[in-house]
Short mmCIF file of C-alpha atoms in Angstrom, two decimals:
data_model
loop_
_atom_site.label_atom_id
_atom_site.label_comp_id
_atom_site.label_asym_id
_atom_site.label_seq_id
_atom_site.Cartn_x
_atom_site.Cartn_y
_atom_site.Cartn_z
CA MET A 1 -10.51 -0.17 -12.06
CA MET A 2 -7.04 1.32 -12.30
CA SER A 3 -6.58 5.07 -12.64
CA ARG A 4 -3.61 6.90 -14.05
CA LYS A 5 -1.20 7.78 -11.26
CA LEU A 6 1.10 10.75 -10.94
CA LEU A 7 3.43 11.18 -13.91
CA GLN A 8 7.04 10.83 -12.84
CA ILE A 9 10.44 10.74 -14.49
CA SER A 10 11.89 7.26 -14.10
CA GLY A 11 15.37 6.28 -13.01
CA PHE A 12 17.62 6.93 -10.11
CA VAL A 13 18.63 10.34 -8.78
CA LEU A 14 22.17 11.43 -8.11
CA THR A 15 23.85 10.08 -5.01
CA SER A 16 22.83 11.95 -1.87
CA ALA A 17 24.81 15.05 -0.96
CA LEU A 18 25.71 13.23 2.23
CA ALA A 19 27.82 10.79 0.27
CA VAL A 20 31.35 11.47 -0.89
CA ARG A 21 32.14 10.79 -4.53
CA GLY A 22 32.17 7.06 -5.27
CA GLN A 23 30.49 6.05 -2.02
CA ALA A 24 26.85 5.49 -1.22
CA ALA A 25 25.22 7.37 1.66
CA VAL A 26 23.82 5.68 4.73
CA TRP A 27 20.59 3.76 3.98
CA GLN A 28 21.28 3.91 0.21
CA GLN A 29 21.66 0.91 -2.13
CA CYS A 30 25.17 -0.41 -2.65
CA GLY A 31 24.70 -3.71 -4.47
CA GLY A 32 22.41 -6.44 -5.75
CA THR A 33 21.46 -8.08 -9.02
CA GLY A 34 21.73 -5.54 -11.84
CA TRP A 35 23.16 -2.80 -9.61
CA THR A 36 25.70 -0.57 -11.41
CA GLY A 37 26.09 2.22 -8.86
CA ASP A 38 28.43 2.72 -5.91
CA THR A 39 29.36 -0.46 -4.06
CA THR A 40 31.12 1.06 -1.05
CA CYS A 41 29.58 3.09 1.76
CA VAL A 42 30.50 6.26 3.58
CA SER A 43 32.35 5.91 6.85
CA GLY A 44 30.21 4.61 9.66
CA SER A 45 28.09 2.30 7.50
CA VAL A 46 28.56 -1.12 5.93
CA CYS A 47 27.30 -2.46 2.60
CA THR A 48 25.04 -5.27 3.84
CA PRO A 49 23.37 -7.82 1.50
CA LEU A 50 19.69 -8.18 2.35
CA ASN A 51 19.00 -10.65 -0.45
CA ASP A 52 20.27 -11.38 -3.97
CA PHE A 53 18.54 -8.28 -5.28
CA TYR A 54 19.41 -5.61 -2.76
CA SER A 55 22.33 -4.53 -0.56
CA GLN A 56 22.08 -1.42 1.62
CA CYS A 57 24.47 0.86 3.52
CA ILE A 58 23.52 0.17 7.13
CA PRO A 59 25.00 2.04 10.11
CA GLY A 60 27.84 0.18 11.78
CA GLU A 61 31.54 -0.42 11.38
CA ALA A 62 33.14 -2.91 9.05
CA PRO A 63 34.47 -5.98 10.84
CA THR A 64 38.14 -5.97 11.73
CA SER A 65 40.46 -8.97 11.52
CA THR A 66 43.85 -10.13 12.68
CA VAL A 67 46.37 -12.38 10.99
CA THR A 68 45.62 -15.29 13.31
CA SER A 69 41.88 -15.04 13.78
CA PRO A 70 39.46 -13.18 11.51
CA ALA A 71 36.81 -11.33 13.47
CA PRO A 72 33.23 -12.45 12.93
CA THR A 73 31.19 -10.31 10.58
CA THR A 74 28.65 -8.16 12.42
CA THR A 75 26.09 -5.78 11.01
CA THR A 76 23.39 -3.63 12.45
CA ARG A 77 19.99 -3.49 10.75
CA PRO A 78 17.98 -0.27 10.79
CA PRO A 79 15.95 0.25 13.96
CA VAL A 80 12.68 -1.60 13.49
CA ALA A 81 9.42 -1.78 15.40
CA THR A 82 9.43 -5.58 15.54
CA GLY A 83 13.15 -5.91 16.23
CA ASN A 84 13.82 -8.18 13.25
CA GLY A 85 13.13 -6.22 10.08
CA LYS A 86 9.84 -7.99 9.48
CA LEU A 87 6.99 -6.21 7.72
CA LYS A 88 3.82 -6.41 9.77
CA PHE A 89 1.39 -6.46 6.83
CA THR A 90 1.88 -8.15 3.45
CA GLY A 91 -1.01 -8.65 1.11
CA VAL A 92 -2.96 -8.34 -2.12
CA ASN A 93 -5.88 -6.20 -3.32
CA ILE A 94 -9.00 -8.27 -4.04
CA ALA A 95 -10.72 -6.16 -6.68
CA GLY A 96 -14.25 -6.31 -8.04
CA PHE A 97 -16.54 -4.13 -5.94
CA ASP A 98 -14.61 -1.13 -7.33
CA PHE A 99 -15.19 -2.06 -10.97
CA GLY A 100 -16.91 0.80 -12.77
CA CYS A 101 -15.20 3.46 -10.64
CA ASN A 102 -13.19 6.10 -12.48
CA GLY A 103 -10.56 8.64 -11.49
CA ASP A 104 -13.12 11.46 -11.56
CA GLY A 105 -15.07 9.82 -8.74
CA SER A 106 -17.86 8.51 -10.93
CA CYS A 107 -18.89 4.92 -10.30
CA THR A 108 -21.51 2.87 -12.07
CA ALA A 109 -22.99 0.93 -9.19
CA SER A 110 -24.27 -1.83 -11.49
CA ALA A 111 -20.74 -2.40 -12.80
CA ALA A 112 -19.48 -3.57 -9.41
CA TRP A 113 -18.66 -7.27 -9.70
CA PRO A 114 -18.33 -9.11 -6.39
CA PRO A 115 -15.22 -11.35 -6.56
CA LEU A 116 -17.09 -14.34 -5.14
CA THR A 117 -18.41 -17.37 -6.99
CA LYS A 118 -21.86 -17.02 -5.38
CA TYR A 119 -22.20 -13.78 -7.34
CA TYR A 120 -20.71 -15.29 -10.52
CA GLY A 121 -17.35 -13.69 -9.91
CA HIS A 122 -13.92 -15.23 -9.57
CA ASP A 123 -13.14 -17.26 -6.47
CA GLY A 124 -11.84 -14.42 -4.33
CA GLU A 125 -12.40 -16.49 -1.21
CA GLY A 126 -10.27 -19.32 -2.56
CA GLN A 127 -7.63 -16.85 -3.68
CA MET A 128 -7.38 -15.37 -0.20
CA GLN A 129 -7.18 -18.80 1.41
CA HIS A 130 -4.37 -19.71 -0.97
CA PHE A 131 -2.52 -16.45 -0.38
CA VAL A 132 -2.64 -17.02 3.38
CA ASN A 133 -2.08 -20.76 3.59
CA ASP A 134 0.41 -21.25 0.75
CA ASP A 135 2.16 -17.87 0.46
CA GLY A 136 2.06 -16.47 3.99
CA PHE A 137 0.22 -13.22 3.19
CA ASN A 138 -1.78 -11.73 6.06
CA THR A 139 -3.57 -8.68 4.63
CA PHE A 140 -6.17 -8.01 1.95
CA ARG A 141 -7.48 -4.68 0.70
CA LEU A 142 -11.10 -4.80 -0.43
CA PRO A 143 -11.92 -1.80 -2.65
CA VAL A 144 -15.55 -0.75 -3.04
CA GLY A 145 -17.29 2.19 -4.71
CA TRP A 146 -19.22 4.67 -2.60
CA GLN A 147 -22.00 4.63 -5.19
CA PHE A 148 -22.38 0.87 -4.85
CA LEU A 149 -22.86 1.11 -1.10
CA THR A 150 -25.53 3.85 -1.29
CA GLY A 151 -27.25 2.73 -4.49
CA ASP A 152 -26.05 5.76 -6.48
CA VAL A 153 -27.62 8.23 -4.02
CA GLU A 154 -25.18 10.97 -3.02
CA GLY A 155 -25.34 11.49 0.71
CA GLY A 156 -27.83 8.65 1.02
CA PRO A 157 -27.75 5.90 3.61
CA ILE A 158 -26.02 2.61 2.90
CA VAL A 159 -28.30 0.13 1.12
CA ALA A 160 -28.53 -2.91 3.38
CA ALA A 161 -28.61 -5.43 0.53
CA ASN A 162 -25.51 -3.94 -1.07
CA LEU A 163 -23.61 -3.85 2.20
CA ALA A 164 -24.57 -7.49 2.76
CA LYS A 165 -22.91 -8.45 -0.54
CA TYR A 166 -19.78 -6.50 0.32
CA ASP A 167 -19.79 -7.99 3.80
CA ASP A 168 -19.69 -11.46 2.25
CA LEU A 169 -16.23 -10.54 0.91
CA VAL A 170 -15.20 -8.97 4.21
CA GLN A 171 -16.22 -12.08 6.12
CA ALA A 172 -14.42 -14.33 3.63
CA CYS A 173 -11.33 -12.23 4.30
CA LEU A 174 -11.73 -12.38 8.07
CA ASN A 175 -12.27 -16.14 7.92
CA THR A 176 -8.72 -16.56 6.62
CA GLY A 177 -7.38 -14.95 9.79
CA ALA A 178 -6.00 -12.02 7.78
CA PHE A 179 -6.30 -8.27 8.28
CA CYS A 180 -8.89 -6.70 5.98
CA ILE A 181 -8.76 -3.13 4.67
CA ILE A 182 -12.08 -1.50 3.80
CA ASP A 183 -11.23 0.92 0.98
CA ILE A 184 -13.66 3.51 -0.42
CA HIS A 185 -12.42 3.72 -4.02
CA ASN A 186 -13.60 7.19 -5.09
CA TYR A 187 -10.53 9.44 -5.45
CA ALA A 188 -11.85 12.00 -2.91
CA ARG A 189 -14.87 12.62 -5.13
CA TRP A 190 -18.42 11.83 -6.05
CA ASP A 191 -18.96 12.34 -9.79
CA ARG A 192 -16.22 14.99 -10.13
CA GLY A 193 -17.24 16.90 -7.00
CA ILE A 194 -14.45 16.93 -4.41
CA ILE A 195 -15.42 16.01 -0.89
CA GLY A 196 -15.72 19.11 1.31
CA GLN A 197 -14.72 21.34 -1.61
CA GLY A 198 -17.84 21.67 -3.72
CA GLY A 199 -18.81 18.00 -3.79
CA PRO A 200 -20.22 15.81 -1.01
CA THR A 201 -20.09 17.50 2.36
CA ASN A 202 -17.80 16.40 5.14
CA ASP A 203 -20.91 15.40 7.11
CA GLU A 204 -22.02 13.07 4.30
CA PHE A 205 -18.55 11.53 4.05
CA ALA A 206 -18.31 11.10 7.82
CA ALA A 207 -21.81 9.56 7.96
CA LEU A 208 -20.75 6.91 5.44
CA TRP A 209 -17.78 5.98 7.57
CA SER A 210 -19.74 6.11 10.80
CA ALA A 211 -22.11 3.46 9.43
CA ILE A 212 -19.25 1.26 8.25
CA ALA A 213 -17.34 1.63 11.50
CA SER A 214 -20.42 0.82 13.55
CA LYS A 215 -20.76 -2.50 11.73
CA TYR A 216 -17.12 -3.49 12.28
CA ALA A 217 -16.35 -1.75 15.56
CA SER A 218 -15.67 -4.98 17.43
CA GLU A 219 -13.45 -6.51 14.74
CA GLU A 220 -9.80 -5.76 15.50
CA ARG A 221 -8.54 -7.13 12.18
CA ILE A 222 -10.42 -4.51 10.16
CA MET A 223 -8.51 -1.45 8.94
CA PHE A 224 -10.27 1.61 7.59
CA GLY A 225 -8.83 3.00 4.34
CA VAL A 226 -10.38 6.46 4.31
CA MET A 227 -10.17 7.04 0.54
CA ASN A 228 -8.39 5.66 -2.49
CA GLU A 229 -6.05 8.05 -4.28
CA PRO A 230 -7.18 11.64 -3.80
CA HIS A 231 -5.79 13.76 -6.61
CA ASP A 232 -5.88 17.34 -7.84
CA VAL A 233 -7.40 18.42 -4.55
CA PRO A 234 -7.12 22.24 -4.49
CA ASP A 235 -6.84 22.74 -0.74
CA ILE A 236 -4.85 20.06 1.08
CA ASN A 237 -5.66 21.55 4.47
CA ALA A 238 -9.37 21.40 3.70
CA TRP A 239 -8.89 17.77 2.67
CA ALA A 240 -7.15 17.09 5.98
CA GLN A 241 -10.21 18.51 7.73
CA SER A 242 -12.41 16.09 5.76
CA VAL A 243 -10.15 13.24 6.89
CA GLN A 244 -10.28 14.53 10.46
CA GLU A 245 -14.07 14.35 10.49
CA VAL A 246 -13.93 10.76 9.23
CA VAL A 247 -11.41 9.77 11.91
CA THR A 248 -13.61 11.33 14.59
CA ALA A 249 -16.70 9.58 13.21
CA ILE A 250 -14.96 6.19 13.12
CA ARG A 251 -13.70 6.49 16.68
CA GLU A 252 -17.02 7.78 18.02
CA ALA A 253 -18.78 4.85 16.33
CA GLY A 254 -16.89 2.54 18.68
CA ALA A 255 -13.95 1.53 16.50
CA THR A 256 -11.45 2.96 18.95
CA THR A 257 -8.31 0.94 18.30
CA GLN A 258 -8.27 -0.19 14.66
CA LEU A 259 -5.80 1.28 12.19
CA ILE A 260 -7.10 4.17 10.09
CA LEU A 261 -5.19 4.86 6.88
CA LEU A 262 -4.82 8.55 5.97
CA PRO A 263 -4.36 9.30 2.23
CA GLY A 264 -2.67 12.37 0.75
CA ASN A 265 -3.02 14.22 -2.53
CA ASN A 266 -1.47 13.43 -5.94
CA TRP A 267 -2.89 9.91 -6.30
CA THR A 268 -1.49 9.16 -2.81
CA SER A 269 2.01 9.24 -4.24
CA ALA A 270 4.75 8.24 -1.81
CA GLU A 271 7.19 10.34 -3.83
CA THR A 272 5.33 13.64 -3.33
CA PHE A 273 3.68 12.96 0.02
CA VAL A 274 5.94 15.48 1.75
CA SER A 275 6.53 17.97 -1.07
CA ASN A 276 2.85 18.47 -1.94
CA GLY A 277 1.93 19.32 1.64
CA SER A 278 0.03 16.13 2.43
CA ALA A 279 2.39 15.09 5.21
CA ALA A 280 2.20 18.42 7.02
CA ALA A 281 -1.58 18.65 6.69
CA LEU A 282 -2.39 15.06 7.66
CA GLN A 283 0.09 15.13 10.52
CA LYS A 284 -2.41 17.36 12.33
CA VAL A 285 -5.21 14.76 12.15
CA THR A 286 -5.78 13.21 15.57
CA ASN A 287 -8.02 10.85 17.45
CA PRO A 288 -10.70 12.49 19.63
CA ASN A 289 -8.36 12.18 22.63
CA GLY A 290 -5.68 14.18 20.82
CA SER A 291 -3.37 11.23 20.16
CA THR A 292 -2.22 9.91 16.78
CA ASP A 293 -2.24 6.26 17.88
CA ASN A 294 -3.02 3.88 14.98
CA LEU A 295 -3.33 6.72 12.46
CA ILE A 296 -1.13 5.51 9.61
CA PHE A 297 -0.26 7.35 6.40
CA ASP A 298 -1.51 5.63 3.24
CA VAL A 299 0.78 5.83 0.19
CA HIS A 300 1.01 4.19 -3.25
CA LYS A 301 3.81 3.64 -5.76
CA TYR A 302 4.09 1.76 -9.05
CA LEU A 303 7.32 0.82 -10.76
CA ASP A 304 6.76 1.53 -14.46
CA SER A 305 8.17 4.47 -16.42
CA ASP A 306 5.39 6.96 -15.60
CA ASN A 307 4.10 5.48 -12.33
CA SER A 308 0.74 4.75 -13.96
CA GLY A 309 0.62 1.01 -13.34
CA THR A 310 -0.25 0.47 -17.01
CA HIS A 311 2.98 -0.99 -18.44
CA PRO A 312 4.37 -4.52 -18.16
CA GLU A 313 7.99 -3.41 -17.71
CA CYS A 314 9.43 -1.77 -14.59
CA THR A 315 12.13 0.92 -14.61
CA THR A 316 12.74 1.80 -10.96
CA ASN A 317 12.67 0.43 -7.43
CA ASN A 318 11.48 3.88 -6.19
CA ILE A 319 14.01 3.90 -3.35
CA ASP A 320 16.02 7.03 -4.07
CA ARG A 321 13.10 9.17 -5.26
CA ALA A 322 10.38 8.01 -2.91
CA TRP A 323 11.00 5.48 -0.15
CA ALA A 324 14.30 6.77 1.27
CA PRO A 325 13.25 10.45 1.53
CA LEU A 326 9.87 9.51 2.97
CA ALA A 327 11.53 7.17 5.49
CA ASP A 328 13.66 10.09 6.69
CA TRP A 329 10.58 12.25 7.21
CA LEU A 330 8.65 9.50 8.96
CA ARG A 331 11.51 8.82 11.40
CA GLU A 332 11.98 12.51 12.11
CA ASN A 333 8.27 12.91 12.86
CA LYS A 334 7.81 9.54 14.60
CA ARG A 335 5.12 8.36 12.18
CA GLN A 336 4.52 5.28 10.03
CA ALA A 337 3.13 4.51 6.57
CA ILE A 338 1.76 1.56 4.63
CA ASN A 339 1.99 1.04 0.87
CA THR A 340 -1.51 -0.17 -0.03
CA GLU A 341 -1.05 -0.23 -3.82
CA THR A 342 2.05 -1.30 -5.67
CA GLY A 343 2.66 -3.60 -8.58
CA GLY A 344 4.29 -4.37 -11.87
CA GLY A 345 4.12 -6.72 -14.81
CA ASN A 346 5.05 -10.36 -14.62
CA THR A 347 8.39 -9.65 -16.26
CA ASP A 348 12.05 -10.00 -15.34
CA SER A 349 12.47 -6.23 -14.96
CA CYS A 350 9.63 -6.06 -12.45
CA VAL A 351 11.00 -9.03 -10.54
CA GLN A 352 14.32 -7.21 -10.20
CA PHE A 353 12.96 -3.84 -9.12
CA MET A 354 10.06 -5.09 -7.01
CA CYS A 355 12.32 -7.40 -5.02
CA GLN A 356 14.56 -4.40 -4.33
CA GLN A 357 11.62 -2.26 -3.23
CA VAL A 358 10.22 -4.95 -0.92
CA ALA A 359 13.65 -5.62 0.59
CA TYR A 360 14.14 -1.91 1.30
CA GLN A 361 10.76 -1.59 3.00
CA ALA A 362 11.42 -4.70 5.07
CA ALA A 363 14.81 -3.33 6.12
CA ASN A 364 13.07 -0.11 7.16
CA SER A 365 10.06 -1.64 8.86
CA ASP A 366 10.26 0.78 11.75
CA VAL A 367 8.50 3.26 9.46
CA TYR A 368 7.02 1.04 6.73
CA LEU A 369 4.40 -1.36 8.07
CA GLY A 370 3.98 -3.27 4.83
CA PHE A 371 2.59 -3.39 1.30
CA VAL A 372 -0.50 -4.61 -0.55
CA GLY A 373 -0.01 -5.60 -4.19
CA TRP A 374 -2.35 -4.70 -7.03
CA GLY A 375 -4.21 -6.80 -7.86
CA ALA A 376 -6.19 -10.04 -7.80
CA GLY A 377 -9.89 -10.81 -7.28
CA ASN A 378 -11.78 -10.42 -10.55
CA PHE A 379 -8.77 -9.41 -12.63
CA LEU A 380 -7.99 -11.85 -15.43
CA THR A 381 -4.58 -13.50 -15.37
CA ASN A 382 -3.59 -11.60 -18.56
CA TYR A 383 -4.24 -8.18 -16.98
CA VAL A 384 -0.99 -6.20 -17.11
CA LEU A 385 -0.56 -6.11 -13.32
CA SER A 386 -2.35 -9.34 -12.55
CA GLU A 387 -1.58 -11.05 -9.28
CA THR A 388 -4.52 -13.41 -9.73
CA PRO A 389 -3.44 -17.01 -9.15
CA THR A 390 -4.51 -19.79 -11.51
CA ASN A 391 -6.51 -22.69 -10.11
CA ASN A 392 -5.86 -25.89 -12.04
CA GLY A 393 -8.28 -27.93 -9.96
CA ASN A 394 -5.60 -29.40 -7.73
CA GLY A 395 -4.10 -26.20 -6.40
CA TRP A 396 -3.12 -22.65 -7.20
CA THR A 397 -0.24 -21.32 -9.30
CA ASP A 398 0.95 -17.79 -8.56
CA SER A 399 1.88 -15.09 -11.02
CA LEU A 400 5.62 -14.56 -11.53
CA LEU A 401 5.82 -11.37 -9.45
CA VAL A 402 3.96 -12.88 -6.53
CA GLU A 403 6.07 -16.03 -6.62
CA LYS A 404 9.44 -14.28 -6.87
CA CYS A 405 9.00 -11.09 -4.81
CA LEU A 406 5.70 -10.41 -3.11
CA ALA A 407 4.88 -13.66 -1.36
CA PRO A 408 6.38 -13.72 2.15
CA THR A 409 7.53 -17.27 1.42
CA SER A 410 9.49 -16.09 -1.62
CA GLY A 411 13.11 -17.17 -1.65
CA ALA A 412 14.01 -13.76 -3.08
CA GLN A 413 13.12 -12.19 0.25
CA ASN A 414 15.73 -14.32 2.02
CA GLY A 415 13.91 -14.71 5.29
CA LEU A 416 13.16 -11.01 5.81
CA PHE A 417 9.54 -11.89 6.37
#
């Protein structure tokens, strides 16, 4: 299930060196519920409320006024791919096929628990229908263990019966009209052996993905999540070569246009994606034609004190330490990222900080395509990060964090979605 993510020091960093004392820098926070920092912006930017929880210094000039006729307030949002600050993908992880997988890459294939009632799991299909129809989500990530797919045989072919079970979940996802992320949940490993670095060979890894891509090559709403949370990978450039071989295999299998999500080291941390060398290494990964079209960086970030996703309280919105610096790098290098795991407890602190994080990503949707919360599916509703809705027989009731922040229909998001 969940692994321990990168240990981080919580809290906000000092105001950017670009800001003068007492003023927030461009793109930095300047207000919102619970905000105690600077509330004015450096010259050339305006403190702009995005919702009750988050105001941001956005480039532009403050409105001027005259004694007789106040000028209308005008603001300029950050440049965005869609032109309206709208995240393209918003969703939830539907867990179960990854159960039994550990951070060392070991997975007990028999522990996988399909989140479908036909396999005595929770009603993952009903959950997804609810999330789409009632909440406006449009993306689901479907984690699965490598060992489950190949029947515990390293380098072996996919077991048809096992793939058929997993495909039942994929088809249930596709039937909602949503985008569906196939996620191999093995931490760049097979039983402690790192892919391409003493563990499974790149050829074995690429063969797995070639088989998967061949099955879904004609389905445009499938995304390929190369690997969940690589960590402690000794040679990041060698890992990038492993990823390159997967990208080539997927494209050569006929899946030529779907998004492929490229994960970095350090539990895919958004905060260290640049500093640990992942950005530079993965930036060199290309499609067979040499382009980087639809190759999207895959990053994660939790909001608790140590970024482990194991505590009910949240301590940070991750903006200053992670999302703002990464946004700068992505813009400079003309690339994009998606946050495929994020979450917090169903507590007031997590509502505050998660709403701020979501609002920031929506305001910077030229570089951030969206987020996928962790997690629903077979998680019980009392799991610390549960986003599993409750079915009372007449409808579904969402968890607090989904209701207040994550759902695109949430009032806290103030129409950003």
